mmCIF file of C-alpha atoms in Angstrom:
data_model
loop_
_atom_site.group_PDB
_atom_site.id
_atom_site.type_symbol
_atom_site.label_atom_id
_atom_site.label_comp_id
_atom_site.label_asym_id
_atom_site.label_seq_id
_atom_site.Cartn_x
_atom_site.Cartn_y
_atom_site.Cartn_z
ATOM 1 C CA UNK A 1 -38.701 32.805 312.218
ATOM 2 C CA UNK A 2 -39.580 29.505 311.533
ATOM 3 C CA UNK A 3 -37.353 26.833 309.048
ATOM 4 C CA UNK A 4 -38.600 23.525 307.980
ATOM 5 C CA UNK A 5 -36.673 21.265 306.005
ATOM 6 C CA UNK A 6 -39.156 18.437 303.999
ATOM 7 C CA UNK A 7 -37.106 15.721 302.241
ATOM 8 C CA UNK A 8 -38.533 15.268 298.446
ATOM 9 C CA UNK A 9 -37.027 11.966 297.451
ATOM 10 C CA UNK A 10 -39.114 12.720 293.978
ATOM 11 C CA UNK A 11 -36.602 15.532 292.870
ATOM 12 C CA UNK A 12 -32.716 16.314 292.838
ATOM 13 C CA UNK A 13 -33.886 20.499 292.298
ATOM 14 C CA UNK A 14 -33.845 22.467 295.706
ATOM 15 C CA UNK A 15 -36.710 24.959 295.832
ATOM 16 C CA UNK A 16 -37.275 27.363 299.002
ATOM 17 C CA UNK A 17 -40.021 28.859 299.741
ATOM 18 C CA UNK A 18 -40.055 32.125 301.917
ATOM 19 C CA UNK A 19 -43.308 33.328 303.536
ATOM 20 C CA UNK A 20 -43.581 36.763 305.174
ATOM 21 C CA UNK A 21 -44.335 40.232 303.989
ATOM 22 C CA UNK A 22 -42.579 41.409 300.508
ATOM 23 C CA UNK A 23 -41.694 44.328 302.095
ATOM 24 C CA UNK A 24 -39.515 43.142 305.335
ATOM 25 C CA UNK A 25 -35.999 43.906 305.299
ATOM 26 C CA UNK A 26 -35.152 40.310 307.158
ATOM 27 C CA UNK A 27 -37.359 38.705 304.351
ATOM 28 C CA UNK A 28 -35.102 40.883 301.879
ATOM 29 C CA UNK A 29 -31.697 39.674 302.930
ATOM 30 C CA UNK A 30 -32.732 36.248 303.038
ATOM 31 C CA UNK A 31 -33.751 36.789 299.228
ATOM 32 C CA UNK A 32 -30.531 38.153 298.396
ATOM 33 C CA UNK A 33 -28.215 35.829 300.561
ATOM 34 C CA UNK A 34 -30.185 33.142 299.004
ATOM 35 C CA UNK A 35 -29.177 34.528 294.845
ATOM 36 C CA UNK A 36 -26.200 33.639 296.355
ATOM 37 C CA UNK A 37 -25.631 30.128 295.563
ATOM 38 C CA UNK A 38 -27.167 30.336 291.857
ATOM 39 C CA UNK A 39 -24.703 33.302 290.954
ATOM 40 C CA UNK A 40 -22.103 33.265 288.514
ATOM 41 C CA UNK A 41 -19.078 35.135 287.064
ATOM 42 C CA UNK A 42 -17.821 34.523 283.620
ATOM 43 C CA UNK A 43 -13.788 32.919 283.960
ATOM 44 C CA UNK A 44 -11.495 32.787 281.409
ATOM 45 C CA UNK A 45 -8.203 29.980 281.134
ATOM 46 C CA UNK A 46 -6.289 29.429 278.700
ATOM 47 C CA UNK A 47 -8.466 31.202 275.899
ATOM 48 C CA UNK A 48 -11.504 29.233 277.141
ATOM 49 C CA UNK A 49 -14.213 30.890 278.945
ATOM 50 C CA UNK A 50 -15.784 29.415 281.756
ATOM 51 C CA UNK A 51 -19.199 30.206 284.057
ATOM 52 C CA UNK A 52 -17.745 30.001 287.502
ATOM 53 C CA UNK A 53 -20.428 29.479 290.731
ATOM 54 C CA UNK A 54 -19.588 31.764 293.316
ATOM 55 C CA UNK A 55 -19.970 29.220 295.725
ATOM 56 C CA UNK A 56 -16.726 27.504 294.616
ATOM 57 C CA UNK A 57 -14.201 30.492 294.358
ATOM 58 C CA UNK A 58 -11.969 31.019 297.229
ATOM 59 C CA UNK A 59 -11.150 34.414 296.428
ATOM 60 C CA UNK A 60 -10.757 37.254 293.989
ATOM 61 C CA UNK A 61 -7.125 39.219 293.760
ATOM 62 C CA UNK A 62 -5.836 42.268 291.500
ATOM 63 C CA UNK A 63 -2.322 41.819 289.880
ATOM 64 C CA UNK A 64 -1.154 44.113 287.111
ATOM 65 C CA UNK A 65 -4.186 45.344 286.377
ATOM 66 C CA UNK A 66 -5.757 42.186 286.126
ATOM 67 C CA UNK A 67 -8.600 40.700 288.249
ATOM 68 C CA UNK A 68 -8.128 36.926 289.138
ATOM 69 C CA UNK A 69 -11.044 34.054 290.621
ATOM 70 C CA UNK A 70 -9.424 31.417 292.240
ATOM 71 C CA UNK A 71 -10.744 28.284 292.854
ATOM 72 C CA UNK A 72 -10.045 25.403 295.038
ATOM 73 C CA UNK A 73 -6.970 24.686 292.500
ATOM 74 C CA UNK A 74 -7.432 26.924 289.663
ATOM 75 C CA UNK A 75 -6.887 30.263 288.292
ATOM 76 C CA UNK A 76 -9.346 32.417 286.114
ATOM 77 C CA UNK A 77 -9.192 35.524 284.827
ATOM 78 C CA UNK A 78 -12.559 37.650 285.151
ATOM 79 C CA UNK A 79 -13.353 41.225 283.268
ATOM 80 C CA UNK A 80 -14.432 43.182 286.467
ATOM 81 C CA UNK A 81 -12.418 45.424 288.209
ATOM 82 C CA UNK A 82 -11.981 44.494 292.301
ATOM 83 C CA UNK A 83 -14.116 47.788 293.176
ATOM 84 C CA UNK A 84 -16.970 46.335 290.811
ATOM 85 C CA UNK A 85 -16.793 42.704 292.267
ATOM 86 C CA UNK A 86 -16.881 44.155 295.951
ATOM 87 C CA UNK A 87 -20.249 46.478 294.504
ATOM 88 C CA UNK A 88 -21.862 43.837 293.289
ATOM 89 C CA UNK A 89 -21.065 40.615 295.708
ATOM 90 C CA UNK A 90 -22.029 43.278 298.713
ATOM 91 C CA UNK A 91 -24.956 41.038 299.667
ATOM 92 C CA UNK A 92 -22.827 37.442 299.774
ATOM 93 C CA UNK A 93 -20.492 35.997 302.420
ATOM 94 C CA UNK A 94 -17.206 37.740 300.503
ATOM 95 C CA UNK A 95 -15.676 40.604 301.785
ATOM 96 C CA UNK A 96 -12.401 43.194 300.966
ATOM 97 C CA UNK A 97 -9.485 42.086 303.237
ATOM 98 C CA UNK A 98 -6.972 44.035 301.768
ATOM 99 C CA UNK A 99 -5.958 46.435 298.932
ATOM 100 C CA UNK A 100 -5.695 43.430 296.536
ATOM 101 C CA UNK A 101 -8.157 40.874 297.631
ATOM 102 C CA UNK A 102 -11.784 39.978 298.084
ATOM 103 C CA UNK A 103 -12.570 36.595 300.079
ATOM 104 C CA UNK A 104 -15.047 34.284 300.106
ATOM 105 C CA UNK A 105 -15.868 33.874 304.283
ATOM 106 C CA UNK A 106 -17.155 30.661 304.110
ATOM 107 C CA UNK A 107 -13.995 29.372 302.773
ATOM 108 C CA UNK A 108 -11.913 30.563 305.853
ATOM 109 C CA UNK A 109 -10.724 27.510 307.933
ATOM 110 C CA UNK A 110 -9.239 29.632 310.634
ATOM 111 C CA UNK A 111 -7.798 32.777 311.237
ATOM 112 C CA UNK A 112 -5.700 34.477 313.744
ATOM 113 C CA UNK A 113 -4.146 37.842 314.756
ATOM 114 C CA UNK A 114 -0.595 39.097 313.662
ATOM 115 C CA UNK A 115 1.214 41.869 314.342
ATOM 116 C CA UNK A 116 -0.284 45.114 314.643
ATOM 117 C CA UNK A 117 -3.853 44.760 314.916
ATOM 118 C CA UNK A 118 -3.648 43.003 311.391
ATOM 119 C CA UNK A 119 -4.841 39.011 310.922
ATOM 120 C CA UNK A 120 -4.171 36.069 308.617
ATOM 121 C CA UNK A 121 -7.170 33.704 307.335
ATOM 122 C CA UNK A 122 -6.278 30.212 306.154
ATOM 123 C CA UNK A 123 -8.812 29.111 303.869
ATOM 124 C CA UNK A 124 -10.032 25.760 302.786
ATOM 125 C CA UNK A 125 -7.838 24.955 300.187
ATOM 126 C CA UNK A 126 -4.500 25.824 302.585
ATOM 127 C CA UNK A 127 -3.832 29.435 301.383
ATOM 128 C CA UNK A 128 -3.175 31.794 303.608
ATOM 129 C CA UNK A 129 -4.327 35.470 303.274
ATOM 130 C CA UNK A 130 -3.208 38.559 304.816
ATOM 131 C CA UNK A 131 -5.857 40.564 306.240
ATOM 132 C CA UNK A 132 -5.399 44.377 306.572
ATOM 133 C CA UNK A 133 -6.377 46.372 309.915
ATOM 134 C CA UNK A 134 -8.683 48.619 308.087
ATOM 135 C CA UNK A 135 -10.824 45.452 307.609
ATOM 136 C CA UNK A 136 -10.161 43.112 310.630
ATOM 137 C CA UNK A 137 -13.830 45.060 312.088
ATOM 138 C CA UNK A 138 -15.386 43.769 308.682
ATOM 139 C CA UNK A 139 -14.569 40.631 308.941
ATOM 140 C CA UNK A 140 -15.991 40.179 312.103
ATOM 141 C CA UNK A 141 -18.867 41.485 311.908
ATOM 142 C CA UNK A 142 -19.510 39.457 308.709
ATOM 143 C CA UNK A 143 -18.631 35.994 310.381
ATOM 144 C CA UNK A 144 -21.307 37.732 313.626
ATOM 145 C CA UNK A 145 -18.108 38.054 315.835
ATOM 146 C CA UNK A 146 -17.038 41.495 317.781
#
């Protein structure tokens, strides 16, 4: 694979261009990790809806029945279910760390291991999140570890 990077001092829009065959699964999940940084969710705060760029949330959590975005420092409430989100950002960099929350890998800062087998990811913006056993392999293998 071959990446070139030409500087257009013309223009302030990014526009990539991939060559290869339609039909190749590498040329595929470049497509799809690409849809991620135009994507969007629909936030609400304080009766105010807002379209949020999945490249700026942290993380998604479920409290009370209620699905939350966060952002570096704010909250928004969002209409999807956690199960839905984790269908439908399968293709991006987040990922189900727990019961209750889906985060964003390229927000993680650092993470370590805890106590039985589980971890804890400090993102970013400070927070620390608990990451469950049954997805410690997950995680990994998202951020190309073993």
């Amino acid at each position: 694979m071959k990446i070139i990077v030409e500087d257009n001092k013309f223009t302030d829009d990014i526009e990539v261009v991939i060559k290869g065959p339609k039909s190749d699964d590498t040329v595929k999940e470049i497509y799809k990790s690409l849809l991620y940084f135009q994507s969007t969710i629909i936030g609400k705060s304080l009766e105010r809806n807002y379209n949020l760029s999945l490249n700026n949330i942290y993380y998604f959590e479920s409290v009370d029945n209620k699905t939350f975005a966060y952002d570096k420092d704010k909250v928004f409430e969002v209409n999807q279910r956690l199960y839905q989100l984790e269908l439908s950002l399968k293709h991006t960099p987040f990922l189900r760390v727990n019961k209750n929350t889906i985060i964003n890998t390229r927000k993680i800062m650092s993470f370590k291991h805890t106590i039985n087998g589980r971890m804890e990811a400090t993102l970013k913006n400070g927070e620390k999140m608990k990451i469950s056993r049954n997805y410690v392999a997950d995680l990994k293998s998202k951020l190309g570890g073993e």
